[in-house]
Coordinates of C-alpha atoms and ligand atoms in Angstrom, one line a residue:
X1 CA -20.1 -12.5 28.4
X2 CA -16.8 -13.9 29.6
X3 CA -13.5 -13.7 27.7
X4 CA -13.7 -17.5 27.3
X5 CA -17.0 -17.3 25.4
X6 CA -16.0 -14.4 23.2
X7 CA -12.5 -15.5 22.3
X8 CA -11.1 -19.0 21.7
X9 CA -10.1 -20.4 25.1
X10 CA -6.6 -21.4 23.8
X11 CA -6.1 -17.7 22.7
X12 CA -7.0 -16.4 26.1
X13 CA -4.6 -18.9 27.7
X14 CA -1.8 -18.0 25.4
X15 CA -2.3 -14.2 26.1
X16 CA -2.4 -14.9 29.9
X17 CA 0.9 -16.6 29.6
X18 CA 2.3 -13.8 27.4
X19 CA 1.0 -10.9 29.5
X20 CA 0.7 -12.3 33.1
X21 CA 0.6 -8.8 34.6
X22 CA -1.7 -6.9 32.3
X23 CA -3.8 -9.7 30.9
X24 CA -7.0 -8.1 32.2
X25 CA -6.2 -4.7 30.8
X26 CA -5.4 -6.3 27.5
X27 CA -8.7 -8.2 27.4
X28 CA -10.7 -5.1 28.4
X29 CA -9.1 -3.2 25.5
X30 CA -10.5 -5.7 23.1
X31 CA -13.9 -4.6 24.1
X32 CA -13.0 -1.0 23.5
X33 CA -13.6 1.0 20.3
X34 CA -11.1 0.7 17.6
X35 CA -9.7 4.1 16.7
X36 CA -10.3 5.3 13.2
X37 CA -7.2 6.7 11.5
X38 CA -6.1 7.9 8.1
X39 CA -2.9 8.7 6.4
X40 CA -2.9 11.7 4.1
X41 CA -1.4 11.7 0.6
X42 CA 1.3 14.3 0.5
X43 CA 0.9 14.6 -3.3
X44 CA -2.9 15.4 -3.2
X45 CA -3.6 18.4 -1.1
X46 CA -6.8 18.8 0.9
X47 CA -7.8 20.7 4.0
X48 CA -9.7 17.7 5.4
X49 CA -8.8 16.4 8.9
X50 CA -6.5 19.4 9.6
X51 CA -7.8 19.8 13.1
X52 CA -7.8 16.1 14.0
X53 CA -5.3 14.6 16.4
X54 CA -1.9 13.7 14.8
X55 CA -0.3 10.2 15.1
X56 CA 3.0 10.8 16.8
X57 CA 5.0 8.3 14.7
X58 CA 3.6 9.3 11.3
X59 CA 3.8 12.9 10.0
X60 CA 0.7 12.5 7.7
X61 CA -1.3 10.2 10.1
X62 CA -4.5 11.4 11.8
X63 CA -6.8 9.9 14.4
X64 CA -10.4 10.9 13.4
X65 CA -12.9 11.9 16.1
X66 CA -15.5 9.9 14.4
X67 CA -15.7 7.4 11.6
X68 CA -17.2 9.3 8.6
X69 CA -18.6 7.5 5.5
X70 CA -15.6 7.2 3.4
X71 CA -17.7 5.7 0.5
X72 CA -19.5 9.0 0.2
X73 CA -16.4 11.2 0.4
X74 CA -15.2 12.2 -3.2
X75 CA -11.9 13.2 -1.6
X76 CA -11.3 9.6 -0.6
X77 CA -12.0 8.4 -4.2
X78 CA -9.5 11.0 -5.4
X79 CA -6.8 9.3 -3.4
X80 CA -6.1 12.2 -1.0
X81 CA -6.0 9.8 2.0
X82 CA -5.8 6.1 2.9
X83 CA -7.8 4.6 5.7
X84 CA -5.2 2.7 7.8
X85 CA -4.9 1.4 11.3
X86 CA -2.4 3.6 13.3
X87 CA 0.0 1.0 14.7
X88 CA 1.0 -0.1 11.2
X89 CA 2.0 3.5 10.3
X90 CA 5.0 2.9 12.6
X91 CA 6.7 1.8 9.3
X92 CA 7.5 5.5 8.9
X93 CA 9.6 5.6 12.1
X94 CA 11.4 2.4 11.0
X95 CA 12.0 3.8 7.6
X96 CA 13.6 6.9 9.2
X97 CA 15.8 4.8 11.5
X98 CA 17.3 2.4 9.0
X99 CA 20.6 3.5 7.6
X100 CA 19.7 3.7 3.9
X101 CA 22.3 4.7 1.4
X102 CA 21.9 8.1 -0.1
X103 CA 21.1 6.9 -3.6
X104 CA 18.1 5.7 -5.6
X105 CA 16.6 2.6 -4.0
X106 CA 14.9 -0.5 -5.2
X107 CA 12.2 -1.5 -2.7
X108 CA 10.0 -4.6 -2.7
X109 CA 6.7 -5.0 -0.7
X110 CA 6.2 -8.7 -1.1
X111 CA 2.8 -9.2 0.6
X112 CA 1.2 -5.9 -0.4
X113 CA -2.6 -6.0 -0.7
X114 CA -4.6 -3.9 0.0
X115 CA -1.7 -1.5 -0.2
X116 CA -1.5 0.3 3.1
X117 CA 2.2 -0.1 3.5
X118 CA 2.9 0.3 -0.2
X119 CA 1.2 3.6 -0.4
X120 CA 3.0 4.7 2.7
X121 CA 6.4 3.6 1.3
X122 CA 5.7 5.5 -1.9
X123 CA 5.2 8.7 0.2
X124 CA 8.4 8.1 2.1
X125 CA 10.7 7.1 -0.9
X126 CA 12.3 9.8 -3.0
X127 CA 11.2 10.1 -6.6
X128 CA 14.3 8.5 -8.0
X129 CA 13.6 5.3 -6.1
X130 CA 11.0 2.8 -7.1
X131 CA 8.7 0.2 -5.5
X132 CA 7.8 -3.2 -6.7
X133 CA 4.5 -4.0 -4.9
X134 CA 3.5 -7.6 -5.1
X135 CA 0.3 -9.5 -4.3
X136 CA 0.0 -13.2 -5.2
X137 CA -3.8 -13.5 -4.8
X138 CA -5.5 -12.2 -8.0
X139 CA -8.6 -10.7 -6.4
X140 CA -6.5 -9.0 -3.8
X141 CA -4.1 -7.8 -6.5
X142 CA -7.0 -6.0 -8.1
X143 CA -7.6 -4.1 -4.9
X144 CA -3.9 -3.3 -4.6
X145 CA -3.9 -1.9 -8.1
X146 CA -6.9 0.3 -7.3
X147 CA -5.2 1.7 -4.2
X148 CA -1.9 2.3 -6.0
X149 CA -3.6 4.0 -8.9
X150 CA -5.5 6.2 -6.6
X151 CA -2.3 7.2 -4.7
X152 CA -0.9 8.4 -8.1
X153 CA 2.9 7.6 -7.9
X154 CA 4.5 6.6 -11.2
X155 CA 7.6 5.1 -9.6
X156 CA 5.8 1.8 -8.9
X157 CA 5.5 -1.7 -10.6
X158 CA 2.7 -4.0 -9.5
X159 CA 3.4 -7.7 -9.8
X160 CA 1.5 -10.9 -9.0
X161 CA 4.0 -13.5 -8.1
X162 CA 4.8 -16.1 -5.5
X163 CA 7.7 -15.3 -3.1
X164 CA 9.8 -18.0 -4.8
X165 CA 9.6 -16.1 -8.1
X166 CA 11.7 -13.3 -6.5
X167 CA 14.5 -15.7 -5.4
X168 CA 16.1 -15.5 -8.9
X169 CA 16.6 -11.7 -8.5
X170 CA 19.7 -12.3 -6.4
X171 CA 20.9 -9.4 -4.3
X172 CA 18.6 -7.0 -6.2
X173 CA 16.6 -5.0 -3.7
X174 CA 17.8 -2.4 -1.1
X175 CA 14.8 -2.9 1.1
X176 CA 12.3 -5.8 1.3
X177 CA 9.1 -5.5 3.3
X178 CA 7.4 -8.7 4.4
X179 CA 4.1 -7.8 6.0
X180 CA 3.3 -11.4 6.4
X181 CA 0.0 -13.2 6.3
X182 CA -0.5 -14.1 10.0
X183 CA -3.0 -15.4 12.5
X184 CA -4.4 -11.8 12.8
X185 CA -4.9 -11.6 16.6
X186 CA -4.2 -7.9 16.4
X187 CA -7.4 -7.5 14.4
X188 CA -9.8 -9.1 16.8
X189 CA -11.2 -5.8 17.9
X190 CA -11.7 -4.5 14.4
X191 CA -12.6 -7.6 12.5
X192 CA -14.7 -10.3 14.2
X193 CA -14.0 -12.8 11.3
X194 CA -10.4 -12.9 12.5
X195 CA -11.7 -14.4 15.8
X196 CA -13.6 -17.1 13.9
X197 CA -10.6 -18.0 11.8
X198 CA -8.2 -18.3 14.7
X199 CA -6.9 -21.7 15.9
X200 CA -3.7 -22.9 17.4
X201 CA -3.2 -25.0 14.3
X202 CA -3.5 -21.9 12.2
X203 CA -0.9 -20.1 14.3
X204 CA 1.6 -23.0 13.6
X205 CA 0.7 -23.0 9.9
X206 CA 1.3 -19.2 9.7
X207 CA 4.6 -19.5 11.4
X208 CA 5.8 -22.2 8.9
X209 CA 4.5 -20.2 5.9
X210 CA 6.2 -17.0 7.1
X211 CA 9.6 -18.8 7.3
X212 CA 9.1 -20.0 3.8
X213 CA 8.2 -16.5 2.5
X214 CA 11.3 -15.0 4.3
X215 CA 13.6 -17.7 2.9
X216 CA 12.8 -16.8 -0.7
X217 CA 12.7 -13.1 -0.1
X218 CA 16.1 -12.9 1.7
X219 CA 17.8 -14.1 -1.5
X220 CA 16.7 -11.0 -3.5
X221 CA 17.9 -8.6 -0.8
X222 CA 21.3 -7.0 -1.4
X223 CA 24.1 -7.5 1.1
X224 CA 23.8 -4.5 3.4
X225 CA 20.1 -4.2 2.6
X226 CA 17.2 -4.2 5.1
X227 CA 14.4 -6.7 5.5
X228 CA 11.5 -5.2 7.4
X229 CA 9.2 -7.9 8.8
X230 CA 5.8 -7.2 10.3
X231 CA 2.6 -9.0 11.4
X232 CA -0.6 -8.1 13.1
X233 CA -0.4 -10.7 15.7
X234 CA 1.1 -11.3 19.2
X235 CA 2.3 -14.9 18.7
X236 CA 6.1 -15.2 19.4
X237 CA 6.3 -18.1 16.9
X238 CA 5.1 -15.7 14.2
X239 CA 7.2 -12.8 15.5
X240 CA 10.5 -13.0 17.5
X241 CA 11.0 -16.7 16.9
X242 CA 10.8 -16.1 13.1
X243 CA 13.4 -13.3 13.5
X244 CA 15.6 -15.9 15.2
X245 CA 15.2 -18.1 12.2
X246 CA 16.1 -15.3 9.8
X247 CA 19.4 -14.8 11.7
X248 CA 20.3 -18.3 10.6
X249 CA 19.8 -17.2 7.0
X250 CA 22.6 -14.6 7.2
X251 CA 20.5 -11.7 8.3
X252 CA 21.2 -9.7 11.5
X253 CA 18.6 -8.2 13.8
X254 CA 18.7 -4.3 13.7
X255 CA 17.4 -2.5 16.7
X256 CA 14.8 0.2 16.3
X257 CA 14.6 2.9 19.1
X258 CA 11.2 3.2 20.6
X259 CA 12.1 5.5 23.5
X260 CA 10.1 8.4 22.1
X261 CA 6.9 6.3 22.1
X262 CA 5.8 5.1 25.5
X263 CA 3.6 2.1 25.3
X264 CA 5.3 0.3 22.5
X265 CA 6.9 -2.8 24.0
X266 CA 10.5 -3.8 23.0
X267 CA 10.7 -7.6 22.6
X268 CA 13.9 -9.6 22.0
X269 CA 14.2 -8.6 18.4
X270 CA 11.3 -6.3 17.5
X271 CA 8.5 -4.0 18.7
X272 CA 5.1 -5.1 19.8
X273 CA 2.0 -2.9 19.8
X274 CA -0.8 -3.9 22.2
X275 CA -4.2 -2.1 22.1
X276 CA -4.2 -1.5 25.9
X277 CA -0.9 0.3 25.6
X278 CA -1.0 2.3 22.4
X279 CA -3.8 4.0 20.4
X280 CA -3.9 1.4 17.7
X281 CA -4.4 -2.3 17.0
X282 CA -2.1 -5.2 17.7
X283 CA 1.1 -5.1 15.5
X284 CA 4.6 -6.4 15.5
X285 CA 7.6 -5.0 13.5
X286 CA 11.3 -5.9 13.3
X287 CA 14.2 -5.1 11.1
X288 CA 17.1 -7.2 9.9
X289 CA 20.2 -6.3 7.9
X290 CA 21.7 -8.7 5.4
X291 CA 25.2 -9.4 6.2
X292 CA 28.0 -8.6 3.8
X293 CA 29.2 -5.2 2.6
X294 CA 27.1 -2.8 0.6
X295 CA 28.3 -3.9 -2.8
X296 CA 25.9 -5.9 -4.9
X297 CA 25.8 -7.6 -8.2
X298 CA 24.6 -5.0 -10.8
X299 CA 21.8 -6.4 -12.9
X300 CA 22.7 -6.6 -16.6
X301 CA 21.9 -3.5 -18.6
X302 CA 19.1 -4.2 -21.0
X303 CA 20.0 -3.9 -24.7
X304 CA 16.5 -2.8 -25.6
X305 CA 16.6 0.9 -26.5
X306 CA 13.7 2.7 -24.7
X307 CA 11.4 4.8 -26.8
X308 CA 10.8 8.4 -25.8
X309 CA 7.1 9.3 -25.1
X310 CA 5.2 9.9 -28.2
X311 CA 4.6 13.6 -28.9
X312 CA 0.8 13.0 -29.0
X313 CA 0.8 12.1 -25.3
X314 CA 3.2 14.8 -24.1
X315 CA 0.6 17.3 -23.3
X316 CA -1.0 15.0 -20.7
X317 CA 2.0 15.0 -18.4
X318 CA 3.8 17.7 -16.4
X319 CA 7.3 16.6 -17.3
X320 CA 7.0 14.2 -20.3
X321 CA 10.7 14.3 -20.8
X322 CA 11.1 12.2 -17.7
X323 CA 9.2 9.2 -19.2
X324 CA 9.7 6.6 -21.8
X325 CA 6.8 4.9 -23.7
X326 CA 5.9 1.3 -23.4
X327 CA 3.2 -0.3 -25.6
X328 CA 1.6 -3.6 -24.6
X329 CA -1.1 -4.6 -27.1
X330 CA -3.4 -1.5 -27.3
X331 CA -2.2 -0.1 -23.9
X332 CA 0.3 2.7 -23.7
X333 CA 2.3 3.2 -20.5
X334 CA 4.6 6.0 -19.5
X335 CA 7.5 4.6 -17.5
X336 CA 9.8 6.9 -15.5
X337 CA 13.1 6.8 -17.6
X338 CA 15.2 6.0 -14.5
X339 CA 13.2 2.8 -14.1
X340 CA 13.5 1.7 -17.7
X341 CA 16.4 -0.7 -17.3
X342 CA 14.9 -2.3 -14.2
X343 CA 11.6 -2.6 -15.8
X344 CA 13.0 -4.7 -18.6
X345 CA 14.9 -6.9 -16.1
X346 CA 11.8 -7.5 -14.0
X347 CA 9.6 -8.0 -17.0
X348 CA 11.5 -11.2 -17.9
X349 CA 11.0 -12.7 -14.5
X350 CA 7.8 -11.5 -13.0
X351 CA 4.1 -11.2 -14.0
X352 CA 3.7 -7.4 -14.2
X353 CA 0.1 -6.2 -13.7
X354 CA 0.8 -2.5 -14.0
X355 CA 3.8 -0.1 -14.1
X356 CA 4.4 3.6 -14.3
X357 CA 1.3 5.4 -15.6
X358 CA -1.2 3.7 -17.8
X359 CA -1.8 6.6 -20.2
X360 CA -4.6 5.1 -22.2
X361 CA -5.5 3.0 -25.2
X362 CA -5.7 3.6 -28.9
X363 CA -9.0 2.9 -30.6
X364 CA -8.2 3.3 -34.3
X365 CA -6.9 6.9 -34.5
X366 CA -8.5 8.0 -31.2
X367 CA -6.7 8.0 -27.9
X368 CA -8.8 7.0 -24.9
X369 CA -7.1 8.4 -21.7
X370 CA -7.0 5.9 -18.8
X371 CA -8.4 6.5 -15.3
X372 CA -4.8 5.9 -14.0
X373 CA -3.7 9.0 -15.9
X374 CA -6.5 11.1 -14.4
X375 CA -5.4 10.1 -10.9
X376 CA -1.7 10.3 -11.5
X377 CA 0.4 12.9 -9.6
X378 CA 2.2 13.6 -12.9
X379 CA -0.8 14.7 -14.9
X380 CA -0.5 18.0 -16.5
X381 CA -2.2 20.5 -14.2
X382 CA -3.5 22.5 -17.2
X383 CA -5.9 19.9 -18.6
X384 CA -9.4 21.2 -18.9
X385 CA -11.5 20.3 -15.9
X386 CA -15.1 20.7 -14.6
X387 CA -15.4 21.1 -10.8
X388 CA -18.3 19.1 -9.3
X389 CA -20.2 19.8 -6.1
X390 CA -20.2 16.9 -3.6
X391 CA -23.7 15.8 -4.8
X392 CA -22.6 15.9 -8.5
X393 CA -19.4 14.1 -7.6
X394 CA -21.3 11.2 -6.0
X395 CA -23.5 10.9 -9.1
X396 CA -20.3 10.8 -11.2
X397 CA -18.7 8.2 -8.9
X398 CA -21.9 6.1 -9.3
X399 CA -21.2 6.1 -13.0
X400 CA -24.4 8.0 -13.6
X401 CA -24.7 11.4 -15.4
X402 CA -24.4 14.5 -13.4
X403 CA -26.2 17.6 -14.8
X404 CA -23.5 20.1 -15.4
X405 CA -23.3 23.3 -17.4
X406 CA -20.1 23.7 -19.3
X407 CA -18.9 25.2 -22.6
X408 CA -16.0 22.7 -22.7
X409 CA -16.0 19.9 -25.3
X410 CA -14.1 16.6 -25.6
X411 CA -12.1 14.9 -22.8
X412 CA -12.2 16.8 -19.6
X413 CA -11.4 15.9 -16.0
X414 CA -14.1 15.7 -13.3
X415 CA -12.7 17.3 -10.2
X416 CA -13.9 17.9 -6.6
X417 CA -12.2 20.4 -4.4
X418 CA -9.6 20.6 -7.1
X419 CA -8.8 16.9 -7.0
X420 CA -9.1 14.7 -10.1
X421 CA -11.9 12.1 -9.9
X422 CA -11.7 10.8 -13.5
X423 CA -12.6 11.5 -17.1
X424 CA -15.7 12.7 -18.8
X425 CA -16.3 13.4 -22.5
X426 CA -18.5 16.4 -23.2
X427 CA -20.5 16.8 -26.3
X428 CA -23.3 19.2 -27.1
X429 CA -26.2 18.2 -24.8
X430 CA -24.4 15.0 -23.8
X431 CA -21.9 13.8 -21.2
X432 CA -20.2 10.4 -21.3
X433 CA -18.9 9.3 -17.9
X434 CA -15.6 7.3 -18.0
X435 CA -15.3 6.5 -14.3
X436 CA -14.4 2.8 -14.2
X437 CA -17.6 0.7 -13.8
X438 CA -16.0 -1.8 -11.3
X439 CA -14.9 1.1 -9.0
X440 CA -18.3 2.8 -8.9
X441 CA -20.2 3.5 -5.6
X442 CA -22.9 0.8 -5.3
X443 CA -24.1 1.7 -1.8
X444 CA -27.3 3.8 -1.5
Ligands
SAM501 N1 0.8 -5.1 3.5 C1 -0.6 -5.0 3.4 C2 -1.1 -3.7 3.8 O1 -0.4 -3.0 4.5 O2 -2.1 -3.2 3.3 C3 -1.3 -6.1 4.2 C4 -0.8 -7.5 3.8 S1 -1.6 -8.8 4.5 C5 -1.1 -8.8 6.2 C6 -0.7 -10.2 3.9 C7 -0.9 -10.4 2.4 O3 -0.1 -11.6 2.1 C8 -2.3 -10.7 2.0 O4 -2.7 -9.8 1.0 C9 -2.3 -12.1 1.4 O5 -3.1 -12.3 0.3 C10 -0.8 -12.3 1.0 N2 -0.4 -13.7 1.1 C11 -1.1 -14.8 1.5 N3 -0.4 -15.9 1.3 C12 0.8 -15.6 0.8 C13 2.0 -16.3 0.5 N4 2.1 -17.6 0.6 N5 3.0 -15.6 0.0 C14 3.0 -14.3 -0.1 N6 1.9 -13.5 0.2 C15 0.8 -14.2 0.7

């Protein structure tokens, strides 16, 4: 089959113009196999993939020799790793190179679902910094919530807002990541739907939408703060030309050194990843710094006095003194104390879907612990647990009833290889499975 039949003719023409010398090598690489890669969660230890090849720009990134069935791996459901395409893990190198102040940071990931870059940022940020991870599309926001909950960091607020809703938070964030919706050419090898959806008109439409997103987002970035912009496409109108536009908004392009990584191509403003030159998919990343000095308008201090965490919930966390309690209807959240003021500021302007750790709900006098708590990195390590074999864990993850022998009674954690999978309630001769129904394994 010729390139012209497989890929839109206009795409082939554009790539020929962009890569006059290595067009053939590029096109051949689209027929190659897409490498499978994962990024390990530093907070959830496992000996999986230890022997697999490391990704040079990401300390916890691994290329897998073969694509296992992630669905049937309980360690995956425990949040011990995230399946992510390797080029996009270059975010880590960018994070290391930007000149961030040595203080707690406020970070925004504006276009966040399914959560690849947000979970990565959470692993890179220190625990006194927090992330606002936002996804405007409700169904995609649900997937984002699932992945953030699995990753287990409490220093995170999940919102569901349009970019313009952030413009009112003038000069608020230290770092804003815009992983923009794009024409998706870099995914052609991995996702054949991206080929069907491609058109020249769509490229133009994406470019206009990206500028619009950036315009709103740049207002909420502090002077001296960094805007990281990325796409998974090769189109200059969605990449370098947009960075040129951002320079007209008072942002200044910031160079990222790629000399340690042969194959990554430096463009006028950013870095371009091509599948015939790096072991990964098509990707573009660039950084801009907002002009002005490092000072910023401090958001007003909230006059609401935060409540300490109720004694009844203290036993569930490793360091309960580091949290305040927040009640929303029947739901009880533990919010890291250092985020309390920012939470009340953001709550007034944004639609918050989740924040900190959802501890559980009160049903009359009974406390029902939430799945979020089971997967949290802050859960008390001494909570009673029942270790499940792989077969038992799969039954549990299907929301069925594994046959286990245990003298324990009441709420216990189901674990596999020491990693929490969720809650069970044990009664004489009976087990209630509290794994969330809409997360269960359906595949047979
Ligand atoms: N950052 C994600 C990751 O690493 O997993 C991938 C983000 S994806 C490239 C872009 C996201 O932008 C999609 O989830 C999409 O729903 C969202 N999006 C679409 N239109 C948008 C808009 N007008 N403003 C903001 N986000 C939008």
